[in-house]
Amino acid sequence: MKKFRKVLDGLTTSSPGGTMGSPSCGSAAGTPTAAPTPKEIDVQETLVSENFQLCKTVRHGFPYQPTSLAFDPVQKILAIGSRSGGVRILGRPGVDCYCQHESGAAVLQLQFLINEGALVTACADDTLHLWNLRQRRPAVLHSLKFNRERITFCHLPFQSKWLYVGTERGNTHIVNIESFILSGYVIMWNKAIELSTKTHPGPVVHLSDSPKDEGKLLIGFEGGTIVQWDLRAKKADFRIYYDEAIHSVSWHHEGKQFMCSHSDGSLTLWTLRNTTKPFQVTFPHGKIQKDGRKESCKPILKVEYKTSRSSEPFVIFSGGLSYDKAGRRPALTIMHGKAITVLEMDYPIVEFMVLCETPYNNEVQDPYAVVVLLEKDLIVVDLTQSNFPVFENPYPMDIHESPVTCTAYFADCPPDIIPILYSIGAKNKKTGYSHKEWPIGGGTWTLGSHTYPEIIITGHADGSIKFWDASAFTLQMLYKLKTSKVFEKPKPGEGRAAELGEEDPFAVQMVSWCPHSRIFCVVGISAHIILYRFSKYDANTQIVSLEVRLQCEPEDIITPSENENNPCFSEPGSHSPQPHHQHPLSPGSRTPDGAKDSIPCLKVKDKMVRVPPGYQSDLVIQLLWVDGEPPQQITSLDLNSAYGLLAFGNCNGLAVVDYLQKTVILCISTLDLYGATDPYQRLTRSPRRNRQSTSEHCMRGLSNFYSDSKKRIRTSYQSLTELTDNQQSIDMERSKSPTSDHVNGHCTSPTSQPCSAGKPRIPMGPEGPRLTRRGPGRPPFRKAQSAACMEISLPVSHTEGHASRRAMLQQLHGVTMYSHDEHHTTAAYCWNERESRENSFSRSRSSSVSSIDRDTKEAITTLQFGESYGRKSDALPTPCLWVGTSLGVGILIPLSIPTDHEERMEDPVTVGPSGAVQMLKGSVLRFGFLDCNGALIQSPYEVWRDLNAPEDPDRTRRRKLVHFSPSSSQDAFGEGHLAVVCSERQAKVFLMPSQSCLFVHNITESSFVLRADVVSLCNSVCLACFCANGHVMTLSLPSLRPLMDVNYLPLTDMRIARTFCFTNEGQALYLSSPTEIQRITYSQEMCDNLQEMLGELFTPIETPEAQNRGFLKGFFGGNAHTFDREELFGEAAAGKASRSLAQHIPGQGGVEGMKVAASGAVGELARARIALDERGQRLGELEERTALMMTSAETFSKHAHELMLKCKDKKWYQF
């Protein structure tokens, strides 16, 4: 509970500095300011630190850079390992678990302990890990680190506790799974091969026990050697030497023959009767050429040889295609009898696995499906149908179908929105899938009690939008929208967009969605905005287009002090620039034909268009080229369905559009927004003025200031269509300005000319520079900036934060942005840095600082419509637009909107002069509004109505608006409300309409805030922030007390920065890799209920019984069932392995972790209970085995008696 005082009335008009968050507002975190308090009001803050805990919840999408695959045929769960050390375990829809190795080493191989609820992983750091899957969050029980050998292959026989481990040296070690201790039994490579062999056989690439006899181990070496090792006799039964390298081996279930795949694209079939030469050699894709030679083929990386009761055996392999056919896609080949089917894949095959009915390798396999793991997809092929259709994947594996460029997260949505989106999206689903049930159906999952409708929206590089149902920790695609359909297809080599070389002109930059009114707005990279309305009916529509000229170029203002007071920028012989005429700001044009270069980047379809049900385009807004310069990218957007208004801004200015009347009601530069309340004393001039000369001096001075070796930013980047993270990196040179856009290779300094990376600057002629300008914020994109493919390392120290902050913001917003802090940092070589930072918000500008400001464009960074008080004298709240800029200024613009329905559609909306002006440190990121009781004030909205629905003569189709007045929950009308403003470094709470700063909190000094939002949690509200140094913080409202500060991510990259977003109920998400969405929670309540909401990976299932082999087959089939591995590999027989060979590392998770952590009586009871459970389980197994032996004995006695009766009266010669 927190008390604070507010000024309700009676305040006299103060100086502009007093309303701008000057030092009188207080600088201590959460400190109220001193002000007259005629009345005291209590605000009960119910949130405390105990309400917050940060943890990961679930990860969606395709595992990034997969490396390995495993399947449990009894539990029917699938595991996928990745290069970053992650393991995804999948079961039925809803059962989706992510595990991460602490080392981050790539997962080389996975082995399930079939039907035991455990998984063994072999990693690239030569460590084996045993995971316990009998808990909702798997944990490592044991680890075994090999010190002197590298692991290449592992094999775990069914129902065995001994794991065979092959190494790069060619040796085979044996590990006890229960204790994770190495056995003293070792198969050395020089013992496995003949003594006469002069070459090393190579690493072990295959290990498997014979289906006929478990005491025989088949070892495949890469060099082409195959050895069957008799484990009892400790000698080789046979050795095979083949000329071609071996990649994989697969047994026939009878154990009499096996098949190998080789590097020359051949398959060899070997029989145990004759191992001197292969029984059969085939080149499945190697055709005989005219000269009689076979085509050279690619290696067959893996082969599976599976038998079937009802048909011919299946031979399934990957690779083996001929080299001659260029451009052929990767393929999986299925040989069934004489039929050969080639399934071409969209991506390279990483691994595949055939799913069979039985876990026993000595029974007829009866394969029913093939799981194919591709580099960027997972497919399952149905083998039971002749055309081999694929199963419809229930997991969201296509998030990265086109690279993700932005995300939005909405929790607690209207309950009717998900069914309606699903019904519309279901009509466009693909067909041709297998009609059978998805074969990976393991685990259990139930709908938790703490569920509510959640929707995630992803924007993509190809202009598509996907709506996902994210309720109850699941993810299912609801609806897909293609924004590119609004425009004509750009022809190659035509238009201004083609001149820029953009390959992704429709890439989505940001979205805005009102779930209640179902109005959706998309901002594209080509400076375009599309507004959509939702309809359940198709319609013929004409797309309305507005063209806005938002380009700010004030006239030159030449002052005598310009060169006198700026020694850092003056140069003898510099030429005076030619003055340019000011281009007036146009409210827009609906005709594509205008003045020269006054054209948009894209062309809207001008014909009548048939649109299907769903989201239908209502209005397209495009910014125009001006005088050969492309429009700046849009940096902020907000819409309000109750007002019928849409606002957007960039580094040139602000525009407000009335989408009901399809008109532009405001188009103004940022400088003109201030009017007489401009907090900066600055002069403006044309951006063209002496750009080259000034650029060289600016960069020369700044390179001296930033000469410290620590001020280095490593930026790695990629194009949209490539999903590899760290493929290319650039070291920034010291000669470059810290305000340069190193990601796109051109300079974005406020006083510099655009220049391409690696090219010399154009020398100045006698007439000064004449360059074709792209504008400092419009880089010559080859491809759009993708959230999935951008990465930047951010220093978090106090001295390094400025250059990295600028580079990050340029990537984050795709535009040049300047904050209040950066001006002083840029000019800091003229005076002490510390003094500049301390005085940057209280003193007036000197002439040297003003010289930099003259070229600075102030970007609009955030916009928010809402009911507020435009001026101190207002008695009632009115519609307003809050505007935040990159210089840390918050501006309040009152709006006059007709209330009557008819008047609203005819009378214009008027915009009043700007009212309140507040100032903070850093760019403004977010606005939020609370009433005087501390409750969150929602923005007003229009109730959804279908404009294409058949008209009902009895009901008039009028707009129904829902307003949330600031005084609706208060006793006295007009008491005002609280405005929460958050910037990159500060958060402030103001009381409206007096505009008094009640609380201020300095969020960070060494870093800066990337994302901030006012969210509801536990029937209260708080301010959630995500910083560039990886910290996630929450602050109480309105007192701004720190409630949580967790160093969640040690280093932030651009992908996370661009996609991180908060939502209500304590949830957030970000793109953890180019293909995966990671959801997290910062709510203690959700963390407590997390176990209930996650799926169970392990379910108790009885292991299927082995088939009865029959008396004669069992009698003549060898003594496979009498093989005792414990007798051979145990410490008593084999001894202990060398301690230096491998190191055992006990895990802290699962039952073992519980045993270590438990103590006292409770721990003893828990251990006793576990022991009893284990003893009961073993007794049950013993009882089952005893019953099975009795049954076998009875059967044997019966057959023996029948045989005796049959042979009793026969003579010896009758047999």
PDB file of N, CA and C in Angstrom, residues 54-60 399 404 406-411 454-458 468 470 474-475 1011 1026 1032 1048-1049 1055-1064 1066-1072 1076-1082:
ATOM      1  N   LEU A  54      10.683 -14.472 -12.900  1.00  0.00           N
ATOM      2  CA  LEU A  54      10.909 -14.601 -14.331  1.00  0.00           C
ATOM      3  C   LEU A  54      11.337 -16.021 -14.665  1.00  0.00           C
ATOM      4  N   CYS A  55      10.664 -16.625 -15.629  1.00  0.00           N
ATOM      5  CA  CYS A  55      11.070 -17.955 -16.098  1.00  0.00           C
ATOM      6  C   CYS A  55      10.533 -18.169 -17.510  1.00  0.00           C
ATOM      7  N   LYS A  56      11.210 -19.070 -18.221  1.00  0.00           N
ATOM      8  CA  LYS A  56      10.751 -19.445 -19.555  1.00  0.00           C
ATOM      9  C   LYS A  56       9.563 -20.396 -19.426  1.00  0.00           C
ATOM     10  N   THR A  57       8.627 -20.282 -20.347  1.00  0.00           N
ATOM     11  CA  THR A  57       7.453 -21.149 -20.314  1.00  0.00           C
ATOM     12  C   THR A  57       7.498 -22.201 -21.409  1.00  0.00           C
ATOM     13  N   VAL A  58       7.480 -21.772 -22.657  1.00  0.00           N
ATOM     14  CA  VAL A  58       7.437 -22.732 -23.760  1.00  0.00           C
ATOM     15  C   VAL A  58       8.081 -22.089 -24.978  1.00  0.00           C
ATOM     16  N   ARG A  59       8.590 -22.938 -25.858  1.00  0.00           N
ATOM     17  CA  ARG A  59       9.213 -22.469 -27.096  1.00  0.00           C
ATOM     18  C   ARG A  59       8.461 -23.059 -28.274  1.00  0.00           C
ATOM     19  N   HIS A  60       8.129 -22.205 -29.238  1.00  0.00           N
ATOM     20  CA  HIS A  60       7.380 -22.633 -30.422  1.00  0.00           C
ATOM     21  C   HIS A  60       8.262 -22.508 -31.661  1.00  0.00           C
ATOM     22  N   ILE A 399       6.742 -21.059 -38.812  1.00  0.00           N
ATOM     23  CA  ILE A 399       6.819 -19.654 -38.424  1.00  0.00           C
ATOM     24  C   ILE A 399       7.776 -18.898 -39.342  1.00  0.00           C
ATOM     25  N   VAL A 404      10.670 -13.681 -40.075  1.00  0.00           N
ATOM     26  CA  VAL A 404       9.848 -12.834 -39.202  1.00  0.00           C
ATOM     27  C   VAL A 404      10.516 -11.477 -39.055  1.00  0.00           C
ATOM     28  N   CYS A 406       8.544  -8.715 -37.458  1.00  0.00           N
ATOM     29  CA  CYS A 406       7.971  -8.054 -36.289  1.00  0.00           C
ATOM     30  C   CYS A 406       6.983  -9.007 -35.621  1.00  0.00           C
ATOM     31  N   THR A 407       6.699  -8.741 -34.342  1.00  0.00           N
ATOM     32  CA  THR A 407       5.759  -9.562 -33.584  1.00  0.00           C
ATOM     33  C   THR A 407       4.856  -8.663 -32.748  1.00  0.00           C
ATOM     34  N   ALA A 408       3.707  -9.195 -32.388  1.00  0.00           N
ATOM     35  CA  ALA A 408       2.778  -8.532 -31.467  1.00  0.00           C
ATOM     36  C   ALA A 408       2.093  -9.621 -30.656  1.00  0.00           C
ATOM     37  N   TYR A 409       1.807  -9.319 -29.391  1.00  0.00           N
ATOM     38  CA  TYR A 409       1.293 -10.317 -28.451  1.00  0.00           C
ATOM     39  C   TYR A 409       0.100  -9.710 -27.725  1.00  0.00           C
ATOM     40  N   PHE A 410      -1.035 -10.412 -27.765  1.00  0.00           N
ATOM     41  CA  PHE A 410      -2.266  -9.930 -27.142  1.00  0.00           C
ATOM     42  C   PHE A 410      -2.812 -11.024 -26.226  1.00  0.00           C
ATOM     43  N   ALA A 411      -2.850 -10.733 -24.930  1.00  0.00           N
ATOM     44  CA  ALA A 411      -3.402 -11.663 -23.951  1.00  0.00           C
ATOM     45  C   ALA A 411      -4.774 -11.191 -23.521  1.00  0.00           C
ATOM     46  N   GLU A 454      -5.436 -15.956 -26.095  1.00  0.00           N
ATOM     47  CA  GLU A 454      -4.204 -15.245 -26.421  1.00  0.00           C
ATOM     48  C   GLU A 454      -3.948 -15.360 -27.909  1.00  0.00           C
ATOM     49  N   ILE A 455      -3.457 -14.279 -28.484  1.00  0.00           N
ATOM     50  CA  ILE A 455      -3.168 -14.250 -29.917  1.00  0.00           C
ATOM     51  C   ILE A 455      -1.783 -13.639 -30.119  1.00  0.00           C
ATOM     52  N   ILE A 456      -0.991 -14.282 -30.959  1.00  0.00           N
ATOM     53  CA  ILE A 456       0.307 -13.758 -31.388  1.00  0.00           C
ATOM     54  C   ILE A 456       0.211 -13.437 -32.867  1.00  0.00           C
ATOM     55  N   ILE A 457       0.709 -12.277 -33.240  1.00  0.00           N
ATOM     56  CA  ILE A 457       0.728 -11.850 -34.645  1.00  0.00           C
ATOM     57  C   ILE A 457       2.182 -11.718 -35.072  1.00  0.00           C
ATOM     58  N   THR A 458       2.518 -12.330 -36.201  1.00  0.00           N
ATOM     59  CA  THR A 458       3.865 -12.215 -36.757  1.00  0.00           C
ATOM     60  C   THR A 458       3.787 -11.576 -38.136  1.00  0.00           C
ATOM     61  N   TRP A 468      -1.877 -16.264 -34.776  1.00  0.00           N
ATOM     62  CA  TRP A 468      -1.690 -17.554 -34.103  1.00  0.00           C
ATOM     63  C   TRP A 468      -2.503 -17.590 -32.818  1.00  0.00           C
ATOM     64  N   ALA A 470      -2.475 -18.633 -29.309  1.00  0.00           N
ATOM     65  CA  ALA A 470      -1.409 -18.941 -28.343  1.00  0.00           C
ATOM     66  C   ALA A 470      -1.969 -19.290 -26.981  1.00  0.00           C
ATOM     67  N   THR A 474       0.050 -23.233 -26.149  1.00  0.00           N
ATOM     68  CA  THR A 474       0.115 -23.900 -27.446  1.00  0.00           C
ATOM     69  C   THR A 474       0.224 -22.825 -28.520  1.00  0.00           C
ATOM     70  N   LEU A 475       0.434 -23.241 -29.747  1.00  0.00           N
ATOM     71  CA  LEU A 475       0.483 -22.307 -30.871  1.00  0.00           C
ATOM     72  C   LEU A 475      -0.104 -22.991 -32.092  1.00  0.00           C
ATOM     73  N   ARG A1011      12.203  -1.932 -24.871  1.00  0.00           N
ATOM     74  CA  ARG A1011      10.753  -2.107 -24.895  1.00  0.00           C
ATOM     75  C   ARG A1011      10.199  -1.782 -23.523  1.00  0.00           C
ATOM     76  N   PHE A1026      12.287  -3.775 -20.789  1.00  0.00           N
ATOM     77  CA  PHE A1026      13.338  -4.678 -21.239  1.00  0.00           C
ATOM     78  C   PHE A1026      14.496  -3.832 -21.748  1.00  0.00           C
ATOM     79  N   VAL A1032      15.329  -7.527 -17.410  1.00  0.00           N
ATOM     80  CA  VAL A1032      13.870  -7.362 -17.440  1.00  0.00           C
ATOM     81  C   VAL A1032      13.473  -6.789 -16.084  1.00  0.00           C
ATOM     82  N   TYR A1048      18.175 -11.301 -17.304  1.00  0.00           N
ATOM     83  CA  TYR A1048      17.630 -12.464 -18.002  1.00  0.00           C
ATOM     84  C   TYR A1048      18.529 -12.912 -19.142  1.00  0.00           C
ATOM     85  N   LEU A1049      18.962 -11.979 -19.975  1.00  0.00           N
ATOM     86  CA  LEU A1049      19.809 -12.316 -21.112  1.00  0.00           C
ATOM     87  C   LEU A1049      21.157 -11.627 -20.938  1.00  0.00           C
ATOM     88  N   ARG A1055      17.774  -9.418 -33.101  1.00  0.00           N
ATOM     89  CA  ARG A1055      16.551 -10.194 -33.287  1.00  0.00           C
ATOM     90  C   ARG A1055      15.653 -10.074 -32.069  1.00  0.00           C
ATOM     91  N   ILE A1056      16.244 -10.219 -30.892  1.00  0.00           N
ATOM     92  CA  ILE A1056      15.460 -10.109 -29.669  1.00  0.00           C
ATOM     93  C   ILE A1056      14.967  -8.685 -29.494  1.00  0.00           C
ATOM     94  N   ALA A1057      15.819  -7.708 -29.797  1.00  0.00           N
ATOM     95  CA  ALA A1057      15.434  -6.311 -29.616  1.00  0.00           C
ATOM     96  C   ALA A1057      14.241  -5.940 -30.486  1.00  0.00           C
ATOM     97  N   ARG A1058      14.201  -6.444 -31.706  1.00  0.00           N
ATOM     98  CA  ARG A1058      13.129  -6.071 -32.627  1.00  0.00           C
ATOM     99  C   ARG A1058      11.828  -6.802 -32.339  1.00  0.00           C
ATOM    100  N   THR A1059      11.902  -7.956 -31.669  1.00  0.00           N
ATOM    101  CA  THR A1059      10.696  -8.769 -31.524  1.00  0.00           C
ATOM    102  C   THR A1059      10.215  -8.906 -30.087  1.00  0.00           C
ATOM    103  N   PHE A1060      10.948  -8.397 -29.113  1.00  0.00           N
ATOM    104  CA  PHE A1060      10.530  -8.533 -27.714  1.00  0.00           C
ATOM    105  C   PHE A1060       9.278  -7.695 -27.487  1.00  0.00           C
ATOM    106  N   CYS A1061       8.267  -8.275 -26.864  1.00  0.00           N
ATOM    107  CA  CYS A1061       7.049  -7.525 -26.562  1.00  0.00           C
ATOM    108  C   CYS A1061       6.392  -8.085 -25.304  1.00  0.00           C
ATOM    109  N   PHE A1062       5.878  -7.172 -24.490  1.00  0.00           N
ATOM    110  CA  PHE A1062       5.150  -7.527 -23.282  1.00  0.00           C
ATOM    111  C   PHE A1062       3.660  -7.582 -23.577  1.00  0.00           C
ATOM    112  N   THR A1063       2.945  -8.282 -22.712  1.00  0.00           N
ATOM    113  CA  THR A1063       1.489  -8.246 -22.759  1.00  0.00           C
ATOM    114  C   THR A1063       0.959  -8.415 -21.346  1.00  0.00           C
ATOM    115  N   ASN A1064      -0.349  -8.381 -21.228  1.00  0.00           N
ATOM    116  CA  ASN A1064      -0.968  -8.474 -19.909  1.00  0.00           C
ATOM    117  C   ASN A1064      -0.795  -9.868 -19.310  1.00  0.00           C
ATOM    118  N   GLY A1066       1.276 -10.864 -17.171  1.00  0.00           N
ATOM    119  CA  GLY A1066       2.649 -11.250 -16.858  1.00  0.00           C
ATOM    120  C   GLY A1066       3.319 -12.100 -17.902  1.00  0.00           C
ATOM    121  N   GLN A1067       3.072 -11.851 -19.170  1.00  0.00           N
ATOM    122  CA  GLN A1067       3.685 -12.663 -20.221  1.00  0.00           C
ATOM    123  C   GLN A1067       4.437 -11.785 -21.207  1.00  0.00           C
ATOM    124  N   ALA A1068       5.390 -12.384 -21.879  1.00  0.00           N
ATOM    125  CA  ALA A1068       6.180 -11.702 -22.900  1.00  0.00           C
ATOM    126  C   ALA A1068       6.711 -12.757 -23.863  1.00  0.00           C
ATOM    127  N   LEU A1069       7.224 -12.303 -24.998  1.00  0.00           N
ATOM    128  CA  LEU A1069       7.814 -13.218 -25.970  1.00  0.00           C
ATOM    129  C   LEU A1069       8.876 -12.492 -26.766  1.00  0.00           C
ATOM    130  N   TYR A1070       9.697 -13.274 -27.432  1.00  0.00           N
ATOM    131  CA  TYR A1070      10.690 -12.747 -28.366  1.00  0.00           C
ATOM    132  C   TYR A1070      11.111 -13.879 -29.293  1.00  0.00           C
ATOM    133  N   LEU A1071      11.757 -13.516 -30.367  1.00  0.00           N
ATOM    134  CA  LEU A1071      12.255 -14.494 -31.334  1.00  0.00           C
ATOM    135  C   LEU A1071      13.638 -14.941 -30.857  1.00  0.00           C
ATOM    136  N   SER A1072      13.711 -16.151 -30.296  1.00  0.00           N
ATOM    137  CA  SER A1072      14.972 -16.632 -29.736  1.00  0.00           C
ATOM    138  C   SER A1072      15.940 -17.091 -30.819  1.00  0.00           C
ATOM    139  N   GLU A1076      12.306 -19.722 -34.116  1.00  0.00           N
ATOM    140  CA  GLU A1076      11.622 -20.096 -32.881  1.00  0.00           C
ATOM    141  C   GLU A1076      11.173 -18.876 -32.092  1.00  0.00           C
ATOM    142  N   ILE A1077      10.004 -19.006 -31.476  1.00  0.00           N
ATOM    143  CA  ILE A1077       9.466 -17.996 -30.570  1.00  0.00           C
ATOM    144  C   ILE A1077       9.576 -18.523 -29.142  1.00  0.00           C
ATOM    145  N   GLN A1078      10.208 -17.739 -28.296  1.00  0.00           N
ATOM    146  CA  GLN A1078      10.328 -18.102 -26.883  1.00  0.00           C
ATOM    147  C   GLN A1078       9.359 -17.259 -26.065  1.00  0.00           C
ATOM    148  N   ARG A1079       8.514 -17.931 -25.294  1.00  0.00           N
ATOM    149  CA  ARG A1079       7.590 -17.221 -24.406  1.00  0.00           C
ATOM    150  C   ARG A1079       8.099 -17.303 -22.983  1.00  0.00           C
ATOM    151  N   ILE A1080       7.970 -16.214 -22.259  1.00  0.00           N
ATOM    152  CA  ILE A1080       8.419 -16.161 -20.874  1.00  0.00           C
ATOM    153  C   ILE A1080       7.298 -15.553 -20.041  1.00  0.00           C
ATOM    154  N   THR A1081       7.408 -15.726 -18.740  1.00  0.00           N
ATOM    155  CA  THR A1081       6.469 -15.102 -17.815  1.00  0.00           C
ATOM    156  C   THR A1081       7.256 -14.439 -16.698  1.00  0.00           C
ATOM    157  N   TYR A1082       6.739 -13.332 -16.216  1.00  0.00           N
ATOM    158  CA  TYR A1082       7.337 -12.658 -15.060  1.00  0.00           C
ATOM    159  C   TYR A1082       6.328 -12.610 -13.911  1.00  0.00           C
TER     160      TYR A1082
END
